[in-house]
CSV table of C-alpha atoms and ligand atoms in Angstrom, one decimal:
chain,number,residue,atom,x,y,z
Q,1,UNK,CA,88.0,80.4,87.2
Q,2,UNK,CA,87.3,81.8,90.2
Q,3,UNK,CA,84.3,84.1,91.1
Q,4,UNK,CA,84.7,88.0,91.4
Q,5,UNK,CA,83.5,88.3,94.9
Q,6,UNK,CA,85.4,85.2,96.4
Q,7,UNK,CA,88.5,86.5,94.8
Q,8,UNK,CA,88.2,89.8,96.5
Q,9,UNK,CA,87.5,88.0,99.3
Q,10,UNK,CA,90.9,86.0,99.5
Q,11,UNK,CA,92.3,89.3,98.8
Q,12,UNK,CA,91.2,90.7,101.9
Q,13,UNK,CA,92.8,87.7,103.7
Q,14,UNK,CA,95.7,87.7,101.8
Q,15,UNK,CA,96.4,91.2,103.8
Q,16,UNK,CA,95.2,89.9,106.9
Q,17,UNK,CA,97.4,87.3,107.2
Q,18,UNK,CA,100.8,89.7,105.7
Q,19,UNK,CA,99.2,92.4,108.8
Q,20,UNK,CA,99.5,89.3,111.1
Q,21,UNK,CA,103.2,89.0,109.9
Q,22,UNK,CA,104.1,92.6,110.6
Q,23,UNK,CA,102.0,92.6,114.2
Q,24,UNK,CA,104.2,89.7,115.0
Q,25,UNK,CA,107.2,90.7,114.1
Q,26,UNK,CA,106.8,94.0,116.2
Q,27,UNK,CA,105.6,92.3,119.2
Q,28,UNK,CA,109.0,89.9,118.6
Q,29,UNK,CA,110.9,93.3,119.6
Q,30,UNK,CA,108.9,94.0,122.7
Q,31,UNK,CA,110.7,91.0,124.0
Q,32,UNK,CA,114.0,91.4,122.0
Q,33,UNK,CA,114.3,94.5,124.3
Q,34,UNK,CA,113.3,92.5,127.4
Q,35,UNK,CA,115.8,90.0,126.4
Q,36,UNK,CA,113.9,86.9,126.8
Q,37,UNK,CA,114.8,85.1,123.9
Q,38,UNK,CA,112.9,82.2,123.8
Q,39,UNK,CA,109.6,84.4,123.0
Q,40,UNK,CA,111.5,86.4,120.4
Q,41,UNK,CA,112.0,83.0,119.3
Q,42,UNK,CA,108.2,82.3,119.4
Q,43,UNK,CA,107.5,85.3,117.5
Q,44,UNK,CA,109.8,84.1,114.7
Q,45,UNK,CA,107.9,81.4,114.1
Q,46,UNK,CA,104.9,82.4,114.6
Q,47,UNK,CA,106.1,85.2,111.9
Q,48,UNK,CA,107.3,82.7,109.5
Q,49,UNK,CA,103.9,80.6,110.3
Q,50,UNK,CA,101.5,84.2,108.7
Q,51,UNK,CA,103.7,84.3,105.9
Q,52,UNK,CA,103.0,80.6,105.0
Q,53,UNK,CA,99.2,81.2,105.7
Q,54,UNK,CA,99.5,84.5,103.2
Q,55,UNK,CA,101.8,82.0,101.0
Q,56,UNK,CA,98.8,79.5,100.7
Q,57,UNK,CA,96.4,81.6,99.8
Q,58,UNK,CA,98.3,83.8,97.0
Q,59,UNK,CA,99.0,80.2,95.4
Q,60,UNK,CA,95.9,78.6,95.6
Q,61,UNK,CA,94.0,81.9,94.3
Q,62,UNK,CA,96.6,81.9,91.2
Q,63,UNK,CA,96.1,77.8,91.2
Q,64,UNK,CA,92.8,78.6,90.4
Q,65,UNK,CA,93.1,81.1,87.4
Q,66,UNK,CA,92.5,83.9,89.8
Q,67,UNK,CA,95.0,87.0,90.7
Q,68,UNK,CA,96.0,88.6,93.9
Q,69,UNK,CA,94.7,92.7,94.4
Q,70,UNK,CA,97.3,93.5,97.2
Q,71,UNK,CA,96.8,96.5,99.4
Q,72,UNK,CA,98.6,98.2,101.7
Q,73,UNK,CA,99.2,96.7,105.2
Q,74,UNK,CA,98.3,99.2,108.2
Q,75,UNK,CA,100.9,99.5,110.7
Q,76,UNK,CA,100.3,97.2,113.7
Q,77,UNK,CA,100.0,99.5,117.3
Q,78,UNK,CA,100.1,97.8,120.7
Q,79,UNK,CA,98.1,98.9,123.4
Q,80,UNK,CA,100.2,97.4,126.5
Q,81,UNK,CA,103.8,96.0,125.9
Q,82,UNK,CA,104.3,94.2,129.6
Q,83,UNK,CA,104.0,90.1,128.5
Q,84,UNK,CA,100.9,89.6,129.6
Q,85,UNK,CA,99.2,92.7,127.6
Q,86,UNK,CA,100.9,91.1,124.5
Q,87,UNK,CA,99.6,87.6,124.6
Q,88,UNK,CA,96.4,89.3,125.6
Q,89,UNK,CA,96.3,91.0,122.1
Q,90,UNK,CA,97.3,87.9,120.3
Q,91,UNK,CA,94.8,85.7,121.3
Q,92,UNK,CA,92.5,88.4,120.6
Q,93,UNK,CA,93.9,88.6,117.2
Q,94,UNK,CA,93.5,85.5,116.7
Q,95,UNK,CA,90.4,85.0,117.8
Q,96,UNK,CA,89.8,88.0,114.7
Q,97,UNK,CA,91.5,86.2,112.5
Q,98,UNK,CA,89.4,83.2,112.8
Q,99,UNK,CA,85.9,85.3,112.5
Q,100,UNK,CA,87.7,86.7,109.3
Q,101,UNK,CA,88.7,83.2,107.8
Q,102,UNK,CA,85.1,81.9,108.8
Q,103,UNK,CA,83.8,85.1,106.9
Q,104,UNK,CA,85.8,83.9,103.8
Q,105,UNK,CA,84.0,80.4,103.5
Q,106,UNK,CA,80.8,81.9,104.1
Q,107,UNK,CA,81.2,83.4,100.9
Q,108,UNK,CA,83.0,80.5,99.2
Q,109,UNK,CA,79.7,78.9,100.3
Q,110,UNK,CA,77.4,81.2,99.1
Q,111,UNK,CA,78.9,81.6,95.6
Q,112,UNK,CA,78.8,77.6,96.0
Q,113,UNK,CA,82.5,76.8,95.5
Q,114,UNK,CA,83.1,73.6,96.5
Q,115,UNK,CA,86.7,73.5,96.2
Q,116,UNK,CA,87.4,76.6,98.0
Q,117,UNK,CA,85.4,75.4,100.9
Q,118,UNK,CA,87.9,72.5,100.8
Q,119,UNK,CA,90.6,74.2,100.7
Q,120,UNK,CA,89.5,76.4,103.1
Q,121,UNK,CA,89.0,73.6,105.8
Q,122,UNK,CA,92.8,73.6,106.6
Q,123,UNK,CA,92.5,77.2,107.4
Q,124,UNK,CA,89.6,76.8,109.6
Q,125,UNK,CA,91.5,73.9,111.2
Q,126,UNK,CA,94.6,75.9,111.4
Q,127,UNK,CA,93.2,78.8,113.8
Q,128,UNK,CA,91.7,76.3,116.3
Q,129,UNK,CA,95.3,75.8,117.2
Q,130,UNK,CA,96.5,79.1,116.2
Q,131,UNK,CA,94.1,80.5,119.3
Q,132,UNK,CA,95.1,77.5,121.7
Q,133,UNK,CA,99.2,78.3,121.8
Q,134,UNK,CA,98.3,81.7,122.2
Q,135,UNK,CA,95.7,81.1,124.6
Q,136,UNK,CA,98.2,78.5,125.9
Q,137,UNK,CA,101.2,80.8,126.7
Q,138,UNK,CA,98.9,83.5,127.9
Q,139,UNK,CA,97.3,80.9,131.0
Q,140,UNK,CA,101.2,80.2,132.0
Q,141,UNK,CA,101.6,84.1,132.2
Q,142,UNK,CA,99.0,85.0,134.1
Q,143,UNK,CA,100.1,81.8,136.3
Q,144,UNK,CA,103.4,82.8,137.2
Q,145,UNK,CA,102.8,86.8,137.0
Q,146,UNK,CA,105.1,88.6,139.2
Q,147,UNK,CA,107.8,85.7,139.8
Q,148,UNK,CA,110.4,86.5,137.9
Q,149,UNK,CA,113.2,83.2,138.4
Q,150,UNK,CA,109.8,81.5,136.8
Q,151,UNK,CA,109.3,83.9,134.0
Q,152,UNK,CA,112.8,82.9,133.1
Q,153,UNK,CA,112.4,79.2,132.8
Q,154,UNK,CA,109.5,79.8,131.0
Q,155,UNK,CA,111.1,81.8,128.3
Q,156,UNK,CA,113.6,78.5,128.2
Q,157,UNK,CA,110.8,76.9,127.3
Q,158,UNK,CA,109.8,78.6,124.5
Q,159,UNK,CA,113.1,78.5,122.7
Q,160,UNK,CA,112.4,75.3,121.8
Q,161,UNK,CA,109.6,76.3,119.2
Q,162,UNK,CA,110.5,74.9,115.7
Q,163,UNK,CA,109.1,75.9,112.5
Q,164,UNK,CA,107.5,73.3,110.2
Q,165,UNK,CA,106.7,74.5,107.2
Q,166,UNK,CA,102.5,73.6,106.5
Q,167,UNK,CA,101.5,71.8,103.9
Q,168,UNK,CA,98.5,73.4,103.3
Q,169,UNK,CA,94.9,72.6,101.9
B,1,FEO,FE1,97.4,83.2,110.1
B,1,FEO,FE2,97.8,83.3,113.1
B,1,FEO,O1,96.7,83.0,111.7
């Protein structure tokens, strides 16, 4: 059985990772609207990608005799739609959503659950390279800012993003 606290606390994480969906997919129609396809095809996986995350923790929290307090999910606003404000605002997400995950096994820690902790690893694991592609596609931005022919090929490039489905914990 899992404890009260811890269970809340998944909760809580639970919605950050179905926000992180929804911030996605409206940052996917900044670029739907700039017609670069290969980052709206970034931010479908990377949309598909949060709702694993959220997937993982729902079924581990119900693998462990637990249950799921949902809440709603704020709406996502963006403060700057040009490319490089956007990947600007993910990494800085990201970087959130690791402080928020790290938050979560502190607490598995101090109610001394081992196997969350675990299970938490993968997570933990997860946002180191959640915050490089970010950080990743945001250094080749800034690179080639103001070149357009460049911007181009680079959006090539990231139509070749696939989706693997995680196997997670
Ligand atoms: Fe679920 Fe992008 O971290």
């Amino acid at each position: 059985m899992m404890n009260e606290k811890l269970q809340q606390a998944f909760s809580k994480q639970i919605n950050a990772e179905l926000y992180s969906e929804y911030l996605y997919l409206i940052m996917r129609d900044v670029f739907k609207e700039l017609n670069l396809e290969g980052f709206v095809n970034w931010f479908d996986v990377q949309v598909q990608e949060e709702r694993a995350h959220a997937m993982g923790l729902i079924n581990y929290v119900y693998q462990r005799g637990g249950c799921v307090e949902y809440s709603a999910i704020d709406l996502p606003k963006l403060n700057g739609r040009n490319p490089i404000e956007v990947f600007e605002q993910v990494l800085s997400h990201e970087q959130f959503v690791t402080s928020k995950i790290n938050e979560l096994f502190d607490v598995a820690v101090e109610v001394k659950d081992r196997a969350s902790q675990n299970f938490l690893n993968w997570y933990i694991n997860e946002q180191v390279e959640e915050e490089e592609s970010a950080c990743n596609v945001l250094t080749t931005l800034k690179l080639i800012e103001g070149d357009k022919y460049a911007l181009l090929m680079f959006d090539k490039e990231l139509s070749a993003r696939t989706f693997t489905a995680p196997v997670i914990g």
